[in-house]
Coordinates of N, CA and C in Angstrom, one line a residue:
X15 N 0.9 -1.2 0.0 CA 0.0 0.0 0.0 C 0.9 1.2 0.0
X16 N 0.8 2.1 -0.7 CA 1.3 3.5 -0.6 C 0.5 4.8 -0.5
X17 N 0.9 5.5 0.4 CA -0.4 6.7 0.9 C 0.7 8.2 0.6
X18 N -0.3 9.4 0.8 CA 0.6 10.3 1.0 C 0.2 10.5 2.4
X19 N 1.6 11.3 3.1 CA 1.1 11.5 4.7 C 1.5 13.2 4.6
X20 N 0.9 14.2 5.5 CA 0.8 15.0 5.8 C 1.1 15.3 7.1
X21 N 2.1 16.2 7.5 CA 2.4 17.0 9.0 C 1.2 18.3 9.3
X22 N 0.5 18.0 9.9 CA -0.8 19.1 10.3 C -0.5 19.8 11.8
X23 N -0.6 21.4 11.1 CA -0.8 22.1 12.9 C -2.2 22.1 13.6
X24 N -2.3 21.7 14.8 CA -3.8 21.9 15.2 C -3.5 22.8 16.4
X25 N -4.7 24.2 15.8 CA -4.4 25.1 16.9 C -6.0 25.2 17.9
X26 N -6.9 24.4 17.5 CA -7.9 24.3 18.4 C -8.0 23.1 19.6
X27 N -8.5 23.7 20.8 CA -8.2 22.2 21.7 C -9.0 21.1 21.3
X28 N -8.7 20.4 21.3 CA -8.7 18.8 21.2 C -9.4 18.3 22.5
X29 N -10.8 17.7 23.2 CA -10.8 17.1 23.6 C -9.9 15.4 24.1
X30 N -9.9 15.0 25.1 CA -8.6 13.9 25.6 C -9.2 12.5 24.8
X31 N -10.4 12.7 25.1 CA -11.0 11.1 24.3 C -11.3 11.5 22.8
X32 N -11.1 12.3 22.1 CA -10.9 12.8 20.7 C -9.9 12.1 20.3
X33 N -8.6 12.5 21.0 CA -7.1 12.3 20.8 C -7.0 10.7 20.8
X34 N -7.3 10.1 21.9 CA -7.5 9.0 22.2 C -7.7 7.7 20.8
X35 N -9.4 8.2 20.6 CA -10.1 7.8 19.4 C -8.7 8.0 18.1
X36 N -7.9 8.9 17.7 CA -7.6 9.2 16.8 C -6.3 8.5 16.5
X37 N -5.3 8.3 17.9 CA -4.2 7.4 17.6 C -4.6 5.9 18.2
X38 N -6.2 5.4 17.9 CA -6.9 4.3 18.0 C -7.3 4.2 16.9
X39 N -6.7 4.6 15.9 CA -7.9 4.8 14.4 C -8.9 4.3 14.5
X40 N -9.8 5.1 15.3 CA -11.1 5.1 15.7 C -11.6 6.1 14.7
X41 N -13.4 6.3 14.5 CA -14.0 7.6 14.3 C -13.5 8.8 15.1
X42 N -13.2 9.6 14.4 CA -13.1 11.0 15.1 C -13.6 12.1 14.6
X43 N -14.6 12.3 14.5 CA -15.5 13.3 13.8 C -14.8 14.8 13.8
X44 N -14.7 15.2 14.9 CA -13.8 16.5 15.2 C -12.5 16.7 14.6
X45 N -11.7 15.5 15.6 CA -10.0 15.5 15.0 C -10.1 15.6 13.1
X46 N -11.2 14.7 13.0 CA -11.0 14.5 10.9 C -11.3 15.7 10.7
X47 N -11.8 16.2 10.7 CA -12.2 18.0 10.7 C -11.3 18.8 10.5
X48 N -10.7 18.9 11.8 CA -9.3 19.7 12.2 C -8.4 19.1 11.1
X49 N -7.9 18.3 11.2 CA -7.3 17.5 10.0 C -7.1 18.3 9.0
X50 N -8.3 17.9 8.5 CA -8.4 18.7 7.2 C -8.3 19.6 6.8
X51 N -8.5 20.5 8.1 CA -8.5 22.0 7.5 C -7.6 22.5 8.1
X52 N -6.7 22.5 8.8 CA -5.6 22.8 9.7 C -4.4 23.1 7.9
X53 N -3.8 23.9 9.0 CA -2.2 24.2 8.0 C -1.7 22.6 7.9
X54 N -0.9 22.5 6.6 CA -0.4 21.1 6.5 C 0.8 21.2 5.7
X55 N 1.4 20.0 6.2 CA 2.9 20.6 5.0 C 3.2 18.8 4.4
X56 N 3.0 18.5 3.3 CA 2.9 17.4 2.7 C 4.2 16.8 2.8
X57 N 4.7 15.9 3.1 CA 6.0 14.7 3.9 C 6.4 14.3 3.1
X58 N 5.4 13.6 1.9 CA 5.8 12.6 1.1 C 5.0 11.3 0.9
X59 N 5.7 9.9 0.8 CA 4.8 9.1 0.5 C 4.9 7.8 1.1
X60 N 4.3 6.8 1.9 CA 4.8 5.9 2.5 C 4.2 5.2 1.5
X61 N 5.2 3.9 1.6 CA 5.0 2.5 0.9 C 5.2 1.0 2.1
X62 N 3.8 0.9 2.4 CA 3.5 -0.5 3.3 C 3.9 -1.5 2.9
X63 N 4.5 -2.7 3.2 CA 4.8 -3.6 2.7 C 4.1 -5.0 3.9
X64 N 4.0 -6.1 3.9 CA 3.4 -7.4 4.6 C 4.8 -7.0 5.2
X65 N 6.2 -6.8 5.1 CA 7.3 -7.4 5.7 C 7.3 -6.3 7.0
X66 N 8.0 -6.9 8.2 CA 8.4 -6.0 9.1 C 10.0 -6.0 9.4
X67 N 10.3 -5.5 9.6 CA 10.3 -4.0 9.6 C 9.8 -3.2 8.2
X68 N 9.2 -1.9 8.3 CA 9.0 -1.3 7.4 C 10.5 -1.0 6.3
X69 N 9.9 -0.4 5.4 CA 10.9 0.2 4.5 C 11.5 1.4 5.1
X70 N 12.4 2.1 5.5 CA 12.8 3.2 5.5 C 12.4 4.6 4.6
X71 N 12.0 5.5 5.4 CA 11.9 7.0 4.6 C 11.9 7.9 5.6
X72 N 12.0 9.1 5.4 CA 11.9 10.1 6.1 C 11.0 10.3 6.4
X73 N 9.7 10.0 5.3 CA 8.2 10.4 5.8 C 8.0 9.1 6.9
X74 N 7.8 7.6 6.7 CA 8.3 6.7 7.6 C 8.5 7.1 9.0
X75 N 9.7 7.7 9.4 CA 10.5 8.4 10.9 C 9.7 9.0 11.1
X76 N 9.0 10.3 10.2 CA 8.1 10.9 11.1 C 7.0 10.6 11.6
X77 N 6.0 9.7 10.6 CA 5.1 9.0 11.3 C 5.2 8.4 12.3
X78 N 6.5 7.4 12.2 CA 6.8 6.9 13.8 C 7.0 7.6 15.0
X79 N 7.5 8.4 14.5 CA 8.1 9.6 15.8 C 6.6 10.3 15.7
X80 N 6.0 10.3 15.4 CA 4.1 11.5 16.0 C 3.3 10.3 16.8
X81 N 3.7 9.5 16.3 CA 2.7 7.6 16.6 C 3.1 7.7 18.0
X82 N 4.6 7.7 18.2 CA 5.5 7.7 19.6 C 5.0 8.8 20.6
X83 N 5.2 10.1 20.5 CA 4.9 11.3 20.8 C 3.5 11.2 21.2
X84 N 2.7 10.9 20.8 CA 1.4 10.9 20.6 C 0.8 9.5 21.5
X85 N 1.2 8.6 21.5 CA 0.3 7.6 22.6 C 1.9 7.6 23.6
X86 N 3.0 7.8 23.8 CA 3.7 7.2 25.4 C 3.9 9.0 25.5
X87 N 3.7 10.0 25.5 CA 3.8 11.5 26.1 C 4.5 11.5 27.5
X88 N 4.6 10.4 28.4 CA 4.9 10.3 29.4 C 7.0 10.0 29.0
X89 N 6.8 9.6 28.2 CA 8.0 8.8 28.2 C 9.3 10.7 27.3
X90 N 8.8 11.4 27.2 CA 9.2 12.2 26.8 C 8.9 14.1 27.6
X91 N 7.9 13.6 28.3 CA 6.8 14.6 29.5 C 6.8 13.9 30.1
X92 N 7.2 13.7 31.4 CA 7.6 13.0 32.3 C 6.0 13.8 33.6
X93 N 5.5 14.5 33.2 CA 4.4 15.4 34.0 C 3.1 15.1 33.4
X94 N 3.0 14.4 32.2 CA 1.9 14.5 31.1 C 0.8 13.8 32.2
X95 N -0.3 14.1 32.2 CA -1.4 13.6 32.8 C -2.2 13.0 32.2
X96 N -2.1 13.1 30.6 CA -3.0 12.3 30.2 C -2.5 11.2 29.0
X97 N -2.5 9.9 29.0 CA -2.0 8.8 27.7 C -1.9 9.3 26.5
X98 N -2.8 10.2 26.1 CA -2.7 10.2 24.6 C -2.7 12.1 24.0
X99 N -1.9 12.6 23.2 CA -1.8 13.4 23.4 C -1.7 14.4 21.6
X100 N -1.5 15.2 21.4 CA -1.0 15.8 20.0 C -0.4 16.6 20.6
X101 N 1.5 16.3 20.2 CA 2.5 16.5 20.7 C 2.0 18.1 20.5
X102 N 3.3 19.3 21.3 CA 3.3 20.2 21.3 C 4.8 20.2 20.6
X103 N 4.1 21.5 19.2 CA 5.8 21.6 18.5 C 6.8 22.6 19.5
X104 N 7.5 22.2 20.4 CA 8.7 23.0 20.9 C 10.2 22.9 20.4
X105 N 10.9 23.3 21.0 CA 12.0 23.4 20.5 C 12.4 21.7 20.3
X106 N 12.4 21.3 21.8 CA 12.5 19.4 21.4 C 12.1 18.5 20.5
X107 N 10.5 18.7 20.2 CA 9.6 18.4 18.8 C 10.6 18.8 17.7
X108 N 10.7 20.1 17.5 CA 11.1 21.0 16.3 C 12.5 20.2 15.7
X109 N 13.6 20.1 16.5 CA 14.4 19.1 16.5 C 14.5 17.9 16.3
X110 N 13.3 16.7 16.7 CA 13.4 15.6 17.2 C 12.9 15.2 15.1
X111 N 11.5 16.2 14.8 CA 11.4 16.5 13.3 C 11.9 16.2 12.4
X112 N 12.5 17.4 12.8 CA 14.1 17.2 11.4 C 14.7 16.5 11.4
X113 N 15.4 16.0 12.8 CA 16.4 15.0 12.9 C 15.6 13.4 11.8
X114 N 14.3 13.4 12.2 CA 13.9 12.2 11.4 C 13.4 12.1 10.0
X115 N 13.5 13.5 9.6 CA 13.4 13.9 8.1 C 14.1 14.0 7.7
X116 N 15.7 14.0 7.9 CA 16.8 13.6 7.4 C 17.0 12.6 6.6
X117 N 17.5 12.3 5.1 CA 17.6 11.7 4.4 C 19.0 10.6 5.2
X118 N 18.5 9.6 5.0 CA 19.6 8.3 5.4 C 20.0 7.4 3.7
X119 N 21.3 6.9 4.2 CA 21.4 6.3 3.0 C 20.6 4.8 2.4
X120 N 20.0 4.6 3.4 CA 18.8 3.3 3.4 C 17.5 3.3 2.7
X121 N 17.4 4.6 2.5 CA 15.8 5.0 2.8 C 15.5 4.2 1.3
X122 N 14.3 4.1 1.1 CA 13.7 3.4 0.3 C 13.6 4.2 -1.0
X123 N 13.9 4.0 -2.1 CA 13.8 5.0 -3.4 C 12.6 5.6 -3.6
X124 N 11.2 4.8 -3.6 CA 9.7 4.7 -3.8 C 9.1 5.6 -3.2
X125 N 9.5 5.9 -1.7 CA 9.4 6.5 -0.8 C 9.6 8.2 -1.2
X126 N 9.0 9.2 -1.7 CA 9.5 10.5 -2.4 C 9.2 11.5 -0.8
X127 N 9.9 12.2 -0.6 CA 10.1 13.0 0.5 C 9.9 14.5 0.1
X128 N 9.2 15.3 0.5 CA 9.4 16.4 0.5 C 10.9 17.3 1.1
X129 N 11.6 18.7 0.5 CA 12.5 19.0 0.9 C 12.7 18.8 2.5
X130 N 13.7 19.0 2.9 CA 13.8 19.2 4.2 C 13.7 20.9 4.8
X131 N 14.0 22.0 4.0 CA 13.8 23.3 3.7 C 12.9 23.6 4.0
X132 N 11.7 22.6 3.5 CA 10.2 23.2 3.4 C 9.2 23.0 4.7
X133 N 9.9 21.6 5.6 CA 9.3 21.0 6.7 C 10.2 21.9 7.5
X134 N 11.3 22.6 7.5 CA 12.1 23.5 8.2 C 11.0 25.0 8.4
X135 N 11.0 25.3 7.4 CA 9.9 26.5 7.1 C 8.5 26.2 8.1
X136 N 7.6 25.1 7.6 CA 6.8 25.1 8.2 C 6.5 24.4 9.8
X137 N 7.6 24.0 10.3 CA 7.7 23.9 11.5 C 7.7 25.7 12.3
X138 N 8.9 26.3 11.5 CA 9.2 27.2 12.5 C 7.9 28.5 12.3
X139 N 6.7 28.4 11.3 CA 5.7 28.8 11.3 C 4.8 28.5 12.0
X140 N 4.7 27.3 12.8 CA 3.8 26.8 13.6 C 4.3 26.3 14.8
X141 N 5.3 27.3 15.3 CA 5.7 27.0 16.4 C 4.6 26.9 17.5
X142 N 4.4 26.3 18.3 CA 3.5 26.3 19.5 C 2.2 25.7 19.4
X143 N 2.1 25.1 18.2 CA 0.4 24.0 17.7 C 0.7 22.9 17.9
X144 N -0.3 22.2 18.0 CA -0.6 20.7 18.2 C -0.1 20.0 17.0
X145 N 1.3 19.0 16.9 CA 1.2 18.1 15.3 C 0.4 16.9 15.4
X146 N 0.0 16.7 14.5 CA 0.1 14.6 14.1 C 0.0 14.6 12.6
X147 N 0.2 13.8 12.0 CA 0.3 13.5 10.8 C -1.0 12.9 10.5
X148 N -1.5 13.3 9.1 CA -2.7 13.2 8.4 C -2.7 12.6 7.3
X149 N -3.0 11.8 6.6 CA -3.3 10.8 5.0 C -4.7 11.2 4.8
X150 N -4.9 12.7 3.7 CA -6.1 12.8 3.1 C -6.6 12.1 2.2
X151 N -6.4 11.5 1.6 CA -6.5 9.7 0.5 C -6.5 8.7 1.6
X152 N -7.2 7.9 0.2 CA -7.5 6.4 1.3 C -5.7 5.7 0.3
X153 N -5.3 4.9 1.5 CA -3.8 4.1 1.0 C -4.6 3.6 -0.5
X154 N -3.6 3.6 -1.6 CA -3.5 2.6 -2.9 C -3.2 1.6 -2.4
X155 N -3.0 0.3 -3.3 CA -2.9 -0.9 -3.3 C -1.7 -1.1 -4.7
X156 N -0.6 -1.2 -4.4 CA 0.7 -1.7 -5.4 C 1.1 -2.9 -5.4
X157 N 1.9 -3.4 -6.4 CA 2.5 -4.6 -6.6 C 3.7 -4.4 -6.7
X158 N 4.9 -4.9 -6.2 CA 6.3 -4.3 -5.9 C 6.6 -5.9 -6.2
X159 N 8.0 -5.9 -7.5 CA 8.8 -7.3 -7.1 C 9.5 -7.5 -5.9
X160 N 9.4 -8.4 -5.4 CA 10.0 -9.1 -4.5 C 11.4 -8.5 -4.3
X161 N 12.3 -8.2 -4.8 CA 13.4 -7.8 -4.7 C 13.5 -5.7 -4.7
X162 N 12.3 -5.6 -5.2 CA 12.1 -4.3 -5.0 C 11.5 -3.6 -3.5
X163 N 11.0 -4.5 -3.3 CA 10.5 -4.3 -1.5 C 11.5 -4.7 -0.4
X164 N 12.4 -5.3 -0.7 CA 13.3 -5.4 0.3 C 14.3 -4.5 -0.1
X165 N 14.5 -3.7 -0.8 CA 15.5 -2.6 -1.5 C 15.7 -1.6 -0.4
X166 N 17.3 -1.1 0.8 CA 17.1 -0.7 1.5 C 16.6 -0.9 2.9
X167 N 16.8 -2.4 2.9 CA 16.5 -2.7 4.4 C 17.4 -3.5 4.5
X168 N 18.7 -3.6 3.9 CA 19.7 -4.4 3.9 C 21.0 -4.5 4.9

Protein backbone atom coordinates (compact mmCIF):
# COMPACT_ATOMS: atom_id res chain seq x y z
CA UNK A 1 0.00 0.00 0.00
CA UNK A 2 1.30 3.54 -0.62
CA UNK A 3 -0.44 6.71 0.85
CA UNK A 4 0.60 10.33 0.98
CA UNK A 5 1.15 11.54 4.74
CA UNK A 6 0.76 15.00 5.78
CA UNK A 7 2.40 16.99 9.02
CA UNK A 8 -0.85 19.12 10.26
CA UNK A 9 -0.82 22.07 12.87
CA UNK A 10 -3.76 21.92 15.24
CA UNK A 11 -4.36 25.06 16.93
CA UNK A 12 -7.93 24.26 18.42
CA UNK A 13 -8.21 22.24 21.65
CA UNK A 14 -8.74 18.84 21.25
CA UNK A 15 -10.85 17.06 23.62
CA UNK A 16 -8.61 13.87 25.59
CA UNK A 17 -10.96 11.10 24.34
CA UNK A 18 -10.91 12.82 20.67
CA UNK A 19 -7.10 12.33 20.80
CA UNK A 20 -7.49 8.96 22.24
CA UNK A 21 -10.13 7.75 19.38
CA UNK A 22 -7.63 9.16 16.81
CA UNK A 23 -4.19 7.37 17.56
CA UNK A 24 -6.86 4.28 18.00
CA UNK A 25 -7.88 4.82 14.43
CA UNK A 26 -11.11 5.10 15.71
CA UNK A 27 -13.98 7.56 14.34
CA UNK A 28 -13.06 10.97 15.12
CA UNK A 29 -15.54 13.33 13.85
CA UNK A 30 -13.79 16.53 15.25
CA UNK A 31 -10.05 15.50 14.96
CA UNK A 32 -10.96 14.54 10.94
CA UNK A 33 -12.21 18.00 10.66
CA UNK A 34 -9.32 19.72 12.23
CA UNK A 35 -7.32 17.54 10.04
CA UNK A 36 -8.36 18.67 7.17
CA UNK A 37 -8.46 21.95 7.53
CA UNK A 38 -5.57 22.82 9.68
CA UNK A 39 -2.18 24.20 8.01
CA UNK A 40 -0.38 21.11 6.53
CA UNK A 41 2.90 20.64 5.02
CA UNK A 42 2.94 17.41 2.72
CA UNK A 43 5.97 14.73 3.94
CA UNK A 44 5.80 12.55 1.13
CA UNK A 45 4.78 9.12 0.46
CA UNK A 46 4.81 5.94 2.52
CA UNK A 47 4.99 2.54 0.93
CA UNK A 48 3.49 -0.49 3.30
CA UNK A 49 4.80 -3.55 2.70
CA UNK A 50 3.43 -7.35 4.55
CA UNK A 51 7.25 -7.39 5.70
CA UNK A 52 8.35 -6.03 9.15
CA UNK A 53 10.27 -4.02 9.55
CA UNK A 54 9.05 -1.31 7.43
CA UNK A 55 10.88 0.17 4.46
CA UNK A 56 12.80 3.15 5.52
CA UNK A 57 11.90 6.98 4.60
CA UNK A 58 11.88 10.06 6.05
CA UNK A 59 8.20 10.39 5.80
CA UNK A 60 8.26 6.71 7.59
CA UNK A 61 10.47 8.43 10.87
CA UNK A 62 8.09 10.93 11.13
CA UNK A 63 5.09 9.00 11.34
CA UNK A 64 6.77 6.90 13.79
CA UNK A 65 8.12 9.58 15.79
CA UNK A 66 4.10 11.45 16.00
CA UNK A 67 2.71 7.61 16.62
CA UNK A 68 5.54 7.65 19.62
CA UNK A 69 4.91 11.32 20.82
CA UNK A 70 1.37 10.89 20.60
CA UNK A 71 0.34 7.61 22.64
CA UNK A 72 3.71 7.19 25.37
CA UNK A 73 3.78 11.45 26.07
CA UNK A 74 4.86 10.27 29.37
CA UNK A 75 8.03 8.83 28.17
CA UNK A 76 9.18 12.19 26.82
CA UNK A 77 6.77 14.58 29.47
CA UNK A 78 7.56 13.00 32.28
CA UNK A 79 4.42 15.39 33.99
CA UNK A 80 1.94 14.54 31.13
CA UNK A 81 -1.42 13.57 32.84
CA UNK A 82 -3.01 12.30 30.23
CA UNK A 83 -1.98 8.84 27.72
CA UNK A 84 -2.73 10.17 24.64
CA UNK A 85 -1.85 13.42 23.44
CA UNK A 86 -0.97 15.78 20.04
CA UNK A 87 2.48 16.54 20.72
CA UNK A 88 3.35 20.17 21.26
CA UNK A 89 5.83 21.61 18.53
CA UNK A 90 8.69 23.02 20.89
CA UNK A 91 11.98 23.37 20.50
CA UNK A 92 12.51 19.36 21.40
CA UNK A 93 9.63 18.42 18.76
CA UNK A 94 11.14 21.00 16.31
CA UNK A 95 14.44 19.12 16.49
CA UNK A 96 13.42 15.62 17.21
CA UNK A 97 11.44 16.54 13.33
CA UNK A 98 14.09 17.22 11.37
CA UNK A 99 16.41 14.99 12.87
CA UNK A 100 13.88 12.22 11.42
CA UNK A 101 13.44 13.88 8.07
CA UNK A 102 16.82 13.62 7.43
CA UNK A 103 17.59 11.71 4.35
CA UNK A 104 19.59 8.26 5.42
CA UNK A 105 21.43 6.26 2.99
CA UNK A 106 18.83 3.26 3.41
CA UNK A 107 15.77 4.97 2.84
CA UNK A 108 13.74 3.36 0.27
CA UNK A 109 13.84 4.98 -3.42
CA UNK A 110 9.70 4.75 -3.80
CA UNK A 111 9.37 6.54 -0.80
CA UNK A 112 9.46 10.51 -2.43
CA UNK A 113 10.06 13.04 0.48
CA UNK A 114 9.43 16.37 0.45
CA UNK A 115 12.46 19.01 0.93
CA UNK A 116 13.76 19.24 4.18
CA UNK A 117 13.80 23.32 3.66
CA UNK A 118 10.20 23.15 3.35
CA UNK A 119 9.28 21.00 6.65
CA UNK A 120 12.14 23.48 8.23
CA UNK A 121 9.91 26.46 7.15
CA UNK A 122 6.84 25.09 8.22
CA UNK A 123 7.65 23.86 11.53
CA UNK A 124 9.19 27.23 12.52
CA UNK A 125 5.68 28.83 11.31
CA UNK A 126 3.82 26.76 13.57
CA UNK A 127 5.74 27.02 16.38
CA UNK A 128 3.49 26.35 19.52
CA UNK A 129 0.40 23.98 17.74
CA UNK A 130 -0.58 20.68 18.20
CA UNK A 131 1.21 18.09 15.35
CA UNK A 132 0.14 14.64 14.05
CA UNK A 133 0.31 13.47 10.83
CA UNK A 134 -2.73 13.21 8.42
CA UNK A 135 -3.32 10.83 5.02
CA UNK A 136 -6.13 12.81 3.12
CA UNK A 137 -6.45 9.69 0.52
CA UNK A 138 -7.49 6.40 1.33
CA UNK A 139 -3.82 4.10 0.97
CA UNK A 140 -3.52 2.56 -2.93
CA UNK A 141 -2.92 -0.89 -3.27
CA UNK A 142 0.66 -1.67 -5.41
CA UNK A 143 2.48 -4.57 -6.58
CA UNK A 144 6.30 -4.30 -5.87
CA UNK A 145 8.76 -7.34 -7.06
CA UNK A 146 9.98 -9.11 -4.48
CA UNK A 147 13.42 -7.79 -4.75
CA UNK A 148 12.11 -4.29 -4.98
CA UNK A 149 10.52 -4.35 -1.51
CA UNK A 150 13.28 -5.38 0.33
CA UNK A 151 15.51 -2.56 -1.46
CA UNK A 152 17.09 -0.72 1.46
CA UNK A 153 16.49 -2.65 4.35
CA UNK A 154 19.74 -4.36 3.89
Amino acid sequence: MIEELWLVAIVEEVPDDEVRRWWNSKETELLDRLAASAPGFRLGTILTTGDEPQLGSPTRRVFDLMFLRGTCPENFHPDSSTPYVLPLLDADLRSAVLAAFSPQADDHPLMTAAPLSGLTEFLDKHRGTRLTTHSPTEAVRVSLPATLGRQGTG
